[in-house]
Coordinates of C-alpha atoms in Angstrom, one line a residue:
M5 CA -35.0 11.8 -43.1
N6 CA -35.8 15.5 -42.6
H7 CA -33.4 18.4 -42.7
S8 CA -32.9 18.7 -38.9
A9 CA -32.1 15.0 -38.5
L10 CA -29.5 15.2 -41.3
T11 CA -28.0 18.2 -39.6
A12 CA -27.7 16.4 -36.3
Y13 CA -26.3 13.4 -38.0
A14 CA -23.7 15.5 -39.7
R15 CA -22.6 17.2 -36.5
H16 CA -22.3 13.9 -34.7
A17 CA -20.1 12.5 -37.5
A18 CA -17.9 15.6 -37.6
L19 CA -17.4 15.4 -33.8
A20 CA -16.5 11.7 -34.0
V21 CA -14.0 12.4 -36.8
L22 CA -12.4 15.3 -34.8
L23 CA -12.0 13.2 -31.6
S24 CA -10.6 10.3 -33.6
T25 CA -7.9 12.5 -35.0
L26 CA -7.1 14.4 -31.8
L27 CA -6.7 11.5 -29.5
P28 CA -4.0 9.6 -31.5
A29 CA -2.2 12.9 -31.9
T30 CA -2.2 13.5 -28.2
R31 CA -1.0 10.0 -27.5
A32 CA 1.7 10.3 -30.1
A33 CA 2.9 13.5 -28.5
A34 CA 3.0 11.8 -25.1
Q35 CA 5.1 9.0 -26.6
A36 CA 7.4 11.5 -28.2
T37 CA 8.1 13.1 -24.8
G38 CA 8.5 9.8 -23.0
G39 CA 10.8 8.2 -25.5
A40 CA 10.7 4.6 -26.7
P41 CA 8.0 2.4 -25.0
R42 CA 9.3 0.5 -22.0
T43 CA 8.5 -3.3 -22.0
L44 CA 6.9 -4.2 -18.6
S45 CA 6.2 -7.7 -17.6
L46 CA 4.1 -8.7 -14.6
D47 CA 7.3 -9.8 -12.7
D48 CA 8.8 -6.4 -13.4
A49 CA 5.7 -4.8 -12.0
F50 CA 6.0 -6.8 -8.9
R51 CA 9.6 -5.8 -8.4
L52 CA 8.9 -2.1 -9.0
A53 CA 5.7 -2.0 -6.9
E54 CA 7.2 -2.4 -3.4
P55 CA 9.8 0.4 -3.5
A56 CA 7.1 2.7 -4.9
S57 CA 4.3 1.8 -2.5
D58 CA 3.5 4.3 0.3
D59 CA 1.4 1.6 2.1
V60 CA 4.4 -0.8 2.3
R61 CA 6.7 2.1 3.4
I62 CA 4.2 3.0 6.1
A63 CA 4.1 -0.6 7.3
Q64 CA 7.9 -0.8 7.3
N65 CA 8.0 2.4 9.4
A66 CA 5.6 0.8 11.8
V67 CA 8.0 -2.1 12.3
T68 CA 10.8 0.3 12.9
R69 CA 8.6 2.2 15.3
S70 CA 7.7 -0.9 17.3
K71 CA 11.4 -1.8 17.7
G72 CA 12.1 1.7 19.0
Q73 CA 9.2 1.4 21.4
Y74 CA 10.7 -1.9 22.7
Y75 CA 14.0 -0.1 23.5
Q76 CA 12.1 2.7 25.1
T77 CA 10.1 0.3 27.3
R78 CA 13.1 -1.8 28.2
A79 CA 15.2 1.2 29.2
T80 CA 12.8 2.0 32.1
V81 CA 13.9 -1.1 34.0
L82 CA 17.5 -1.3 33.0
P83 CA 20.5 0.6 34.5
Q84 CA 21.0 4.2 33.5
L85 CA 24.4 5.9 33.5
T86 CA 24.7 9.6 32.5
A87 CA 27.9 11.7 32.2
T88 CA 27.7 15.4 32.7
A89 CA 30.0 18.4 32.4
N90 CA 29.2 22.0 33.3
Y91 CA 31.1 25.3 33.3
Q92 CA 29.7 28.3 35.2
H93 CA 31.0 31.9 35.3
Q94 CA 29.5 34.3 37.8
I95 CA 29.7 38.0 36.8
Q96 CA 28.6 39.1 40.3
N97 CA 28.6 37.0 43.4
Q98 CA 26.8 37.9 46.6
F99 CA 29.0 35.7 48.8
A100 CA 32.2 37.3 47.6
A101 CA 30.7 40.8 48.2
I102 CA 29.6 39.9 51.7
S103 CA 33.0 38.5 52.6
R104 CA 34.8 41.7 51.4
R105 CA 32.3 44.0 53.1
F106 CA 32.6 42.5 56.6
A107 CA 36.3 41.8 56.4
Q108 CA 38.6 43.8 58.7
P109 CA 39.9 46.8 56.7
S110 CA 43.7 47.1 56.3
A111 CA 43.6 50.9 56.4
A112 CA 41.4 53.4 58.1
N113 CA 40.5 55.3 55.0
A114 CA 40.1 52.2 52.7
P115 CA 36.5 51.5 51.3
P116 CA 35.0 48.4 52.8
D117 CA 34.1 46.7 49.5
T118 CA 37.7 47.0 48.2
T119 CA 39.4 45.5 51.2
Q120 CA 41.1 42.2 50.6
A121 CA 39.3 39.5 52.6
A122 CA 41.1 37.0 54.6
F123 CA 41.2 33.4 53.2
N124 CA 38.1 31.5 54.1
P125 CA 37.3 28.0 52.8
I126 CA 33.6 28.9 52.7
S127 CA 34.3 32.0 50.6
V128 CA 36.2 29.8 48.2
L129 CA 33.2 27.5 47.9
F130 CA 30.5 30.1 47.5
G131 CA 32.4 33.1 46.2
A132 CA 34.4 31.5 43.4
Q133 CA 33.7 33.3 40.1
N134 CA 34.3 30.1 38.0
Q135 CA 32.9 26.6 38.7
I136 CA 33.8 23.5 36.6
V137 CA 31.8 20.3 37.4
F138 CA 32.2 16.8 36.0
G139 CA 29.7 14.2 37.1
L140 CA 28.3 10.7 36.7
Q141 CA 24.7 9.8 37.5
A142 CA 23.6 6.2 37.8
S143 CA 20.2 4.6 38.6
Q144 CA 18.8 1.1 38.8
P145 CA 15.3 -0.1 39.7
L146 CA 15.7 -2.8 42.4
Y147 CA 12.1 -4.0 42.7
V148 CA 9.6 -3.6 39.9
D149 CA 7.6 -6.8 40.4
G150 CA 7.9 -8.4 37.0
R151 CA 7.6 -5.2 35.0
F152 CA 10.8 -6.0 33.0
A153 CA 9.4 -9.3 31.7
L154 CA 6.0 -7.7 31.1
A155 CA 7.6 -4.8 29.1
S156 CA 9.6 -7.3 27.0
R157 CA 6.6 -9.4 26.2
V158 CA 4.4 -6.5 25.3
A159 CA 7.1 -5.0 23.1
K160 CA 7.6 -8.3 21.3
A161 CA 3.9 -8.7 20.7
N162 CA 3.7 -5.2 19.3
E163 CA 6.6 -5.9 17.0
D164 CA 4.9 -9.1 15.8
A165 CA 1.7 -7.2 15.1
T166 CA 3.5 -4.6 12.9
R167 CA 5.4 -7.4 11.1
F168 CA 2.1 -9.1 10.3
G169 CA 0.8 -5.8 9.1
L170 CA 3.8 -5.5 6.7
R171 CA 3.2 -8.9 5.3
T172 CA -0.5 -8.0 4.7
A173 CA 0.5 -4.7 3.0
R174 CA 2.9 -6.6 0.7
A175 CA 0.4 -9.2 -0.2
K176 CA -2.4 -6.7 -0.9
L177 CA 0.1 -4.7 -3.0
R178 CA 0.8 -7.7 -5.2
Y179 CA -2.9 -8.3 -5.6
D180 CA -3.5 -4.7 -6.5
I181 CA -0.6 -4.6 -9.0
A182 CA -1.8 -7.8 -10.7
S183 CA -5.4 -6.4 -10.9
A184 CA -4.2 -3.1 -12.4
Y185 CA -1.8 -4.9 -14.8
F186 CA -4.6 -7.2 -16.1
D187 CA -7.0 -4.2 -16.3
A188 CA -4.6 -2.3 -18.5
L189 CA -3.9 -5.5 -20.5
I190 CA -7.6 -6.1 -21.1
A191 CA -8.2 -2.5 -22.0
D192 CA -5.5 -2.7 -24.7
K193 CA -7.1 -5.9 -26.0
L194 CA -10.5 -4.1 -26.1
V195 CA -9.0 -1.4 -28.2
Q196 CA -7.8 -4.0 -30.6
I197 CA -11.3 -5.5 -30.7
A198 CA -12.9 -2.1 -31.3
E199 CA -10.4 -1.4 -34.1
S200 CA -11.1 -4.8 -35.7
S201 CA -14.9 -4.0 -35.4
M202 CA -14.2 -0.7 -37.1
V203 CA -12.5 -2.4 -40.0
Q204 CA -15.3 -4.9 -40.4
V205 CA -18.1 -2.3 -40.5
S206 CA -16.0 -0.2 -42.9
R207 CA -15.6 -3.2 -45.1
T208 CA -19.4 -3.8 -44.9
L209 CA -20.0 -0.1 -45.9
R210 CA -17.8 -0.5 -49.0
Q211 CA -19.6 -3.7 -50.0
T212 CA -23.0 -2.1 -49.4
T213 CA -22.0 1.0 -51.4
L214 CA -21.0 -1.2 -54.4
Q215 CA -24.2 -3.2 -54.1
R216 CA -26.3 0.0 -54.0
Q217 CA -24.6 1.3 -57.1
V218 CA -25.6 -1.8 -59.0
G219 CA -29.0 -1.7 -57.5
T220 CA -29.0 -5.0 -55.5
V221 CA -29.7 -3.4 -52.1
A222 CA -32.0 -0.7 -50.9
E223 CA -31.0 2.7 -49.8
Y224 CA -32.0 1.7 -46.2
D225 CA -29.2 -0.9 -46.1
L226 CA -26.7 1.8 -47.3
L227 CA -27.9 4.2 -44.6
R228 CA -27.7 1.5 -42.0
S229 CA -24.1 0.7 -42.9
R230 CA -23.1 4.4 -42.7
V231 CA -24.7 4.7 -39.3
A232 CA -22.8 1.6 -38.1
V233 CA -19.5 3.1 -39.1
D234 CA -20.3 6.5 -37.5
A235 CA -21.6 4.8 -34.3
Q236 CA -18.4 2.7 -34.1
R237 CA -16.1 5.8 -34.0
P238 CA -17.2 7.0 -30.5
L239 CA -16.9 3.4 -29.2
L240 CA -13.4 3.2 -30.4
I241 CA -12.5 6.5 -28.9
Q242 CA -14.1 5.4 -25.6
A243 CA -12.1 2.2 -25.6
T244 CA -8.9 4.1 -26.3
Q245 CA -9.6 6.5 -23.4
S246 CA -10.3 3.6 -21.1
R247 CA -7.1 2.0 -22.0
D248 CA -5.2 5.2 -21.3
V249 CA -6.9 5.6 -17.9
A250 CA -6.1 2.0 -16.9
T251 CA -2.4 2.5 -18.0
L252 CA -2.2 5.7 -16.0
I253 CA -3.5 3.9 -12.9
L254 CA -0.8 1.2 -13.4
K255 CA 1.9 3.8 -13.8
Q256 CA 0.8 5.6 -10.7
L257 CA 1.0 2.4 -8.6
L258 CA 4.5 1.7 -10.0
N259 CA 5.6 5.3 -9.6
L260 CA 6.5 5.5 -13.3
P261 CA 6.4 8.7 -15.3
L262 CA 2.8 9.2 -16.4
T263 CA 3.9 10.4 -19.9
A264 CA 6.3 7.5 -20.5
P265 CA 4.9 4.9 -22.8
I266 CA 4.9 1.3 -21.7
T267 CA 4.2 -2.0 -23.4
L268 CA 2.7 -4.9 -21.3
S269 CA 4.5 -8.1 -22.3
T270 CA 2.9 -10.8 -20.0
P271 CA -0.3 -12.2 -21.4
I272 CA -2.9 -13.0 -18.8
Q273 CA -2.8 -16.7 -19.1
D274 CA 1.0 -16.7 -18.9
A275 CA 1.2 -14.9 -15.5
D276 CA 2.7 -17.3 -12.9
M277 CA 0.8 -16.5 -9.7
D278 CA 2.7 -19.1 -7.7
R279 CA 5.6 -16.7 -7.6
A280 CA 3.6 -13.9 -6.1
L281 CA 4.7 -14.8 -2.6
A282 CA 8.3 -14.1 -3.2
A283 CA 9.3 -11.0 -1.2
S284 CA 12.5 -10.0 -3.0
Q285 CA 13.5 -12.2 -6.0
L286 CA 10.9 -13.0 -8.6
D287 CA 11.7 -15.2 -11.6
S288 CA 11.5 -13.2 -14.8
D289 CA 11.1 -16.1 -17.2
V290 CA 7.8 -16.0 -18.8
R291 CA 6.3 -18.8 -21.0
P292 CA 5.6 -17.9 -24.6
S293 CA 1.9 -17.2 -25.3
A294 CA -0.1 -19.8 -27.0
G295 CA -2.7 -19.3 -29.7
S296 CA -3.5 -16.0 -31.5
G297 CA -4.3 -12.7 -29.9
G298 CA -2.4 -13.5 -26.7
L299 CA -4.9 -16.1 -25.5
P300 CA -4.5 -19.9 -25.7
T301 CA -6.8 -22.1 -27.7
T302 CA -6.9 -24.7 -24.9
D303 CA -7.0 -24.6 -21.1
V304 CA -3.4 -24.0 -20.1
I305 CA -3.9 -22.0 -16.9
A306 CA -2.8 -24.3 -14.1
M307 CA -4.4 -24.3 -10.8
P308 CA -2.5 -23.0 -7.7
R309 CA -1.0 -25.2 -5.1
L310 CA -3.0 -24.3 -2.0
N311 CA -1.2 -25.1 1.3
P312 CA -3.8 -26.8 3.6
R313 CA -2.4 -24.9 6.5
D314 CA -3.5 -21.6 4.9
T315 CA -7.1 -22.7 5.3
I316 CA -6.8 -22.8 9.1
P317 CA -8.3 -19.6 10.5
T318 CA -5.6 -19.2 13.1
A319 CA -2.9 -19.4 10.4
R320 CA -4.2 -16.3 8.6
T321 CA -1.9 -13.2 9.0
A322 CA -4.8 -11.0 9.9
V323 CA -5.9 -13.3 12.8
Q324 CA -2.3 -13.6 14.0
Q325 CA -2.1 -9.8 14.0
A326 CA -5.3 -9.6 16.0
Q327 CA -3.8 -12.1 18.5
A328 CA -0.6 -10.1 18.8
A329 CA -2.7 -7.0 19.5
L330 CA -4.6 -8.9 22.2
E331 CA -1.3 -9.7 23.9
V332 CA -0.4 -6.0 23.8
Q333 CA -3.7 -5.1 25.5
K334 CA -3.3 -7.9 28.1
G335 CA 0.1 -6.4 28.9
A336 CA -1.4 -3.0 29.3
L337 CA -4.0 -4.4 31.7
R338 CA -1.3 -6.1 33.7
N339 CA 0.8 -2.9 33.8
A340 CA -2.3 -1.0 35.1
E341 CA -2.7 -3.6 37.8
L342 CA 0.9 -3.2 38.8
S343 CA 0.5 0.5 39.4
R344 CA -0.4 -0.2 43.0
V345 CA 2.8 -2.2 43.6
P346 CA 5.6 -0.3 45.4
V347 CA 8.7 0.5 43.4
L348 CA 12.3 0.6 44.9
N349 CA 15.0 2.5 43.1
L350 CA 18.7 2.8 43.7
S351 CA 20.5 5.9 42.4
S352 CA 24.1 7.3 42.8
N353 CA 25.7 10.7 41.9
Y354 CA 29.4 11.2 41.7
S355 CA 30.9 14.6 40.8
R356 CA 34.2 16.5 41.0
T357 CA 34.0 20.3 41.1
A358 CA 36.7 23.0 40.8
F359 CA 36.1 26.5 42.2
Q360 CA 38.5 28.9 40.4
P361 CA 38.9 32.7 40.7
N362 CA 39.2 34.9 37.7
T363 CA 43.0 35.0 38.0
T364 CA 43.3 31.3 37.4
P365 CA 40.0 30.1 35.7
I366 CA 41.4 26.8 34.5
P367 CA 42.4 24.2 37.1
R368 CA 46.0 23.1 36.9
T369 CA 45.9 19.7 38.6
L370 CA 43.4 17.1 39.5
A371 CA 43.7 18.2 43.1
D372 CA 41.8 21.4 42.3
F373 CA 38.7 19.2 41.8
Y374 CA 36.8 18.4 44.9
P375 CA 34.9 15.1 44.9
A376 CA 31.3 14.5 45.9
W377 CA 29.6 11.1 45.9
T378 CA 26.0 10.3 47.1
V379 CA 24.0 7.1 47.1
S380 CA 20.2 7.2 47.4
L381 CA 17.6 4.5 48.0
G382 CA 14.1 5.6 47.0
F383 CA 10.8 3.9 47.8
S384 CA 7.4 5.0 46.2
V385 CA 3.9 3.6 46.5
P386 CA 0.6 5.2 45.5
I387 CA -1.7 5.9 48.4
I388 CA -4.4 8.2 47.1
T389 CA -4.8 8.6 43.3
S390 CA -8.4 9.8 43.2
G391 CA -9.5 6.9 41.0
R392 CA -6.8 7.3 38.4
I393 CA -5.5 3.7 38.8
K394 CA -9.1 2.3 38.8
G395 CA -9.8 4.2 35.6
D396 CA -6.7 2.9 34.0
Q397 CA -7.7 -0.6 34.8
M398 CA -11.2 -0.2 33.5
V399 CA -9.9 1.2 30.2
A400 CA -7.4 -1.6 29.9
R401 CA -10.1 -4.3 30.6
A402 CA -12.3 -2.8 27.9
N403 CA -9.4 -2.8 25.5
V404 CA -8.7 -6.5 26.2
A405 CA -12.4 -7.4 25.7
D406 CA -12.4 -5.5 22.3
A407 CA -9.2 -7.3 21.3
E408 CA -10.7 -10.7 22.1
A409 CA -13.8 -9.9 20.1
R410 CA -11.6 -8.9 17.1
V411 CA -9.8 -12.2 17.4
H412 CA -13.0 -14.2 17.4
Q413 CA -14.4 -12.0 14.6
G414 CA -11.3 -12.5 12.5
E415 CA -11.4 -16.3 13.0
R416 CA -15.0 -16.5 11.8
A417 CA -14.2 -14.2 8.9
A418 CA -11.2 -16.2 8.0
A419 CA -13.2 -19.4 7.8
L420 CA -15.8 -17.8 5.6
D421 CA -13.0 -16.2 3.5
V422 CA -11.5 -19.5 2.6
Q423 CA -14.8 -20.9 1.4
L424 CA -15.5 -17.8 -0.6
A425 CA -12.0 -18.0 -2.2
L426 CA -12.5 -21.6 -3.2
R427 CA -16.0 -20.9 -4.6
S428 CA -14.7 -17.9 -6.6
L429 CA -11.9 -20.1 -8.0
E430 CA -14.5 -22.7 -9.0
Q431 CA -16.7 -20.1 -10.6
A432 CA -13.8 -18.5 -12.5
Q433 CA -12.6 -21.9 -13.7
A434 CA -16.1 -22.7 -15.0
N435 CA -16.4 -19.4 -16.8
W436 CA -12.9 -19.9 -18.4
L437 CA -13.8 -23.3 -19.6
A438 CA -17.1 -22.1 -20.9
S439 CA -15.3 -19.4 -22.9
I440 CA -12.9 -21.7 -24.6
G441 CA -14.0 -22.3 -28.2
T442 CA -16.7 -19.7 -28.2
E443 CA -14.5 -17.1 -29.9
E444 CA -13.4 -19.5 -32.6
Q445 CA -17.0 -20.5 -33.3
A446 CA -18.1 -16.9 -33.4
D447 CA -15.3 -15.9 -35.7
K448 CA -16.1 -18.8 -38.1
A449 CA -19.8 -17.8 -38.0
L450 CA -18.8 -14.2 -38.9
R451 CA -16.8 -15.2 -41.9
I452 CA -19.7 -17.4 -43.1
A453 CA -22.1 -14.5 -42.6
E454 CA -19.9 -12.1 -44.6
V455 CA -19.8 -14.5 -47.5
R456 CA -23.6 -15.0 -47.3
Y457 CA -24.1 -11.2 -47.2
T458 CA -21.7 -10.6 -50.1
N459 CA -23.6 -13.2 -52.2
G460 CA -27.0 -11.7 -51.1
I461 CA -28.1 -14.7 -49.2
S462 CA -28.3 -13.0 -45.7
T463 CA -29.2 -9.6 -44.5
Q464 CA -27.1 -6.9 -42.9
L465 CA -29.0 -7.3 -39.6
E466 CA -27.8 -11.0 -39.5
L467 CA -24.2 -9.8 -40.1
S468 CA -24.4 -7.2 -37.4
D469 CA -25.7 -9.7 -34.9
I470 CA -23.0 -12.2 -35.6
R471 CA -20.4 -9.4 -35.3
N472 CA -21.8 -8.4 -31.9
L473 CA -21.6 -12.0 -30.7
L474 CA -18.0 -12.2 -31.7
I475 CA -17.2 -9.0 -29.8
Q476 CA -19.0 -10.3 -26.7
S477 CA -17.2 -13.7 -26.9
Q478 CA -13.8 -12.1 -27.2
A479 CA -14.4 -9.7 -24.3
S480 CA -15.9 -12.5 -22.2
R481 CA -12.9 -14.7 -22.8
L482 CA -10.5 -11.9 -21.7
T483 CA -12.5 -11.2 -18.6
A484 CA -12.7 -14.9 -17.8
A485 CA -8.9 -15.3 -18.0
R486 CA -8.5 -12.2 -15.8
D487 CA -10.9 -13.4 -13.2
L488 CA -9.3 -16.9 -13.1
Q489 CA -5.8 -15.5 -12.6
L490 CA -7.0 -13.1 -9.9
A491 CA -8.8 -16.0 -8.2
R492 CA -5.6 -18.1 -8.4
L493 CA -3.5 -15.2 -7.0
R494 CA -6.0 -14.8 -4.2
L495 CA -5.5 -18.4 -3.2
T496 CA -1.7 -18.1 -3.5
L497 CA -1.7 -15.0 -1.2
L498 CA -4.6 -16.2 0.9
R499 CA -2.6 -16.4 4.1
D500 CA -1.4 -12.8 4.0
L501 CA -4.3 -11.0 2.3
P502 CA -6.7 -8.9 4.3
L503 CA -9.8 -10.8 5.3
G504 CA -12.6 -10.4 2.7
S505 CA -10.3 -9.0 0.0
G506 CA -11.0 -9.9 -3.5
G507 CA -14.4 -11.6 -2.7
G508 CA -17.3 -10.4 -4.8
T509 CA -18.4 -10.2 -8.4
S510 CA -17.0 -8.3 -11.4
A511 CA -18.9 -7.5 -14.6
S512 CA -17.3 -9.1 -17.6
A513 CA -16.3 -7.3 -20.7
G514 CA -18.8 -7.6 -23.4
G515 CA -20.2 -5.8 -26.4
A516 CA -23.8 -4.8 -26.8
A517 CA -25.7 -4.9 -30.0
S518 CA -26.0 -1.3 -31.1
Q519 CA -29.2 0.1 -32.4
G520 CA -29.2 0.4 -36.2
G521 CA -27.0 -2.6 -36.9
G522 CA -23.6 -1.1 -35.9
A523 CA -21.2 -3.2 -33.9
S524 CA -20.2 -1.8 -30.6
A525 CA -17.0 -2.2 -28.8
P526 CA -16.8 -3.2 -25.1
Q527 CA -16.9 -0.3 -22.8
Q528 CA -14.8 0.2 -19.7
G529 CA -15.5 2.6 -16.9
P530 CA -12.5 4.3 -15.4
S531 CA -13.7 3.7 -11.8
A532 CA -14.6 0.1 -12.3
G533 CA -11.2 -1.1 -13.2
A534 CA -12.6 -4.0 -15.3
P535 CA -14.3 -3.5 -18.6
S536 CA -18.0 -4.0 -18.6
G537 CA -20.5 -4.5 -21.4
A538 CA -23.8 -2.8 -21.8
T539 CA -25.9 -5.9 -22.1
S540 CA -23.8 -8.9 -21.3
S541 CA -22.0 -9.8 -18.1
S542 CA -20.5 -12.8 -16.4
T543 CA -19.8 -13.3 -12.7
G544 CA -16.3 -13.8 -11.4
T545 CA -13.9 -12.6 -8.8
S546 CA -13.6 -9.0 -8.1
G547 CA -10.8 -7.0 -9.5
R548 CA -9.5 -5.3 -6.5
P549 CA -9.4 -5.9 -2.7
E550 CA -11.2 -3.4 -0.6

């Protein structure tokens, strides 16, 4: 190895040591500011999610808005009664000035505008400086040709559509929370795997160093062991960073302080997905984990109880929401057709008015108020609208056609979505069953390989290969459990989930055999949500709905 290669190797090792020391210090500082770690189960996450979700809040506001629109629409065809009160003071009054100017003067030399005018009821009415009016206004449409029933039906359909949207938002939120919770849980397990791999390669380095001192191994084996240790440090740092990112995403979804430490207490296989439909109360009892490392040694993940009615396309919430939207558009078309129908309205105004001079601005008795009562019967019918009504009808018919197409499209997508969900569950179940026992066998093979290497029977390359297989089996088992639980949750929430949500493939967590014999930890991309290996992957359900 030349001098430049040794220099680059030394810089890489120094950088890895620096990062490995700074990252735990930063995490410790965050924990110090956040206090003791908060234990968070999956049920706790479900309970905290809805109050913190902006999407659910927006859906709830849509329901409230639809109720308000119902009252607005209904009010247009129901009786209206309005009470009014008005006080008016006139600083200058032209009627009073005219009455004084043309009144007969009492003295020959008196100015005309200052002459006291004779009493005149008209001057009292128009020349009063103060007017006080109390009134009641009432109106009632007499003939609207079914507009009242139409408005009620449209408003009810609009409210149903928003309620279906709220159910969809809640179901999608639960799926997102479970996916983020499992991502953070897997990321933490991957850190433990990377730390375990670091311990193993360090132990191999110590053994190789001793063997080199006694001359039983070549210098190449010692150099290979050192490179494996140095190469494992960045992988451990990357796994830790991925865990921190996944935890931050979960905290953000739950509206928890980003610097507050949390501890995830629900193992993947113990999550009860059958309780995900509960809107308010979720049972917090969690079964104890089986086996070591938070994963069971046997298949203990029960299959969900799928309601056969949920497989009917018309029973899906998204399809029902589209049908409700279709009813709204049909009502809009009918309302546009009724625009040519005459409307007959009855209205009535009742008022009492007091005309007071400045000497007595406040009326003393009820007799000072003069009554006025009118009743009106109005009739209106459009004659020439220059194509406005025709245009409204054309737009309404196009909206109805679009709504019908969306209903048909939703029914077809719902039928496909059911089959995809069932296939995803079968595939996830097969992957989970295939992963059972692989980790135990790989762990046993690693122990045997270590004994063989210590006794000089096997090579370091064989030991590194077995170690990489153990890492891949551990990561694959974690991802298989995650994919199976998300597939179960998708079936549990199938009726209310958006169409096409959760259907796809996700790369499984897996380790790649590193160049030079070092064991690599599984890597996780912050944007992917689920950990992915460099060379090994398994197909399962996707982690997040679109």
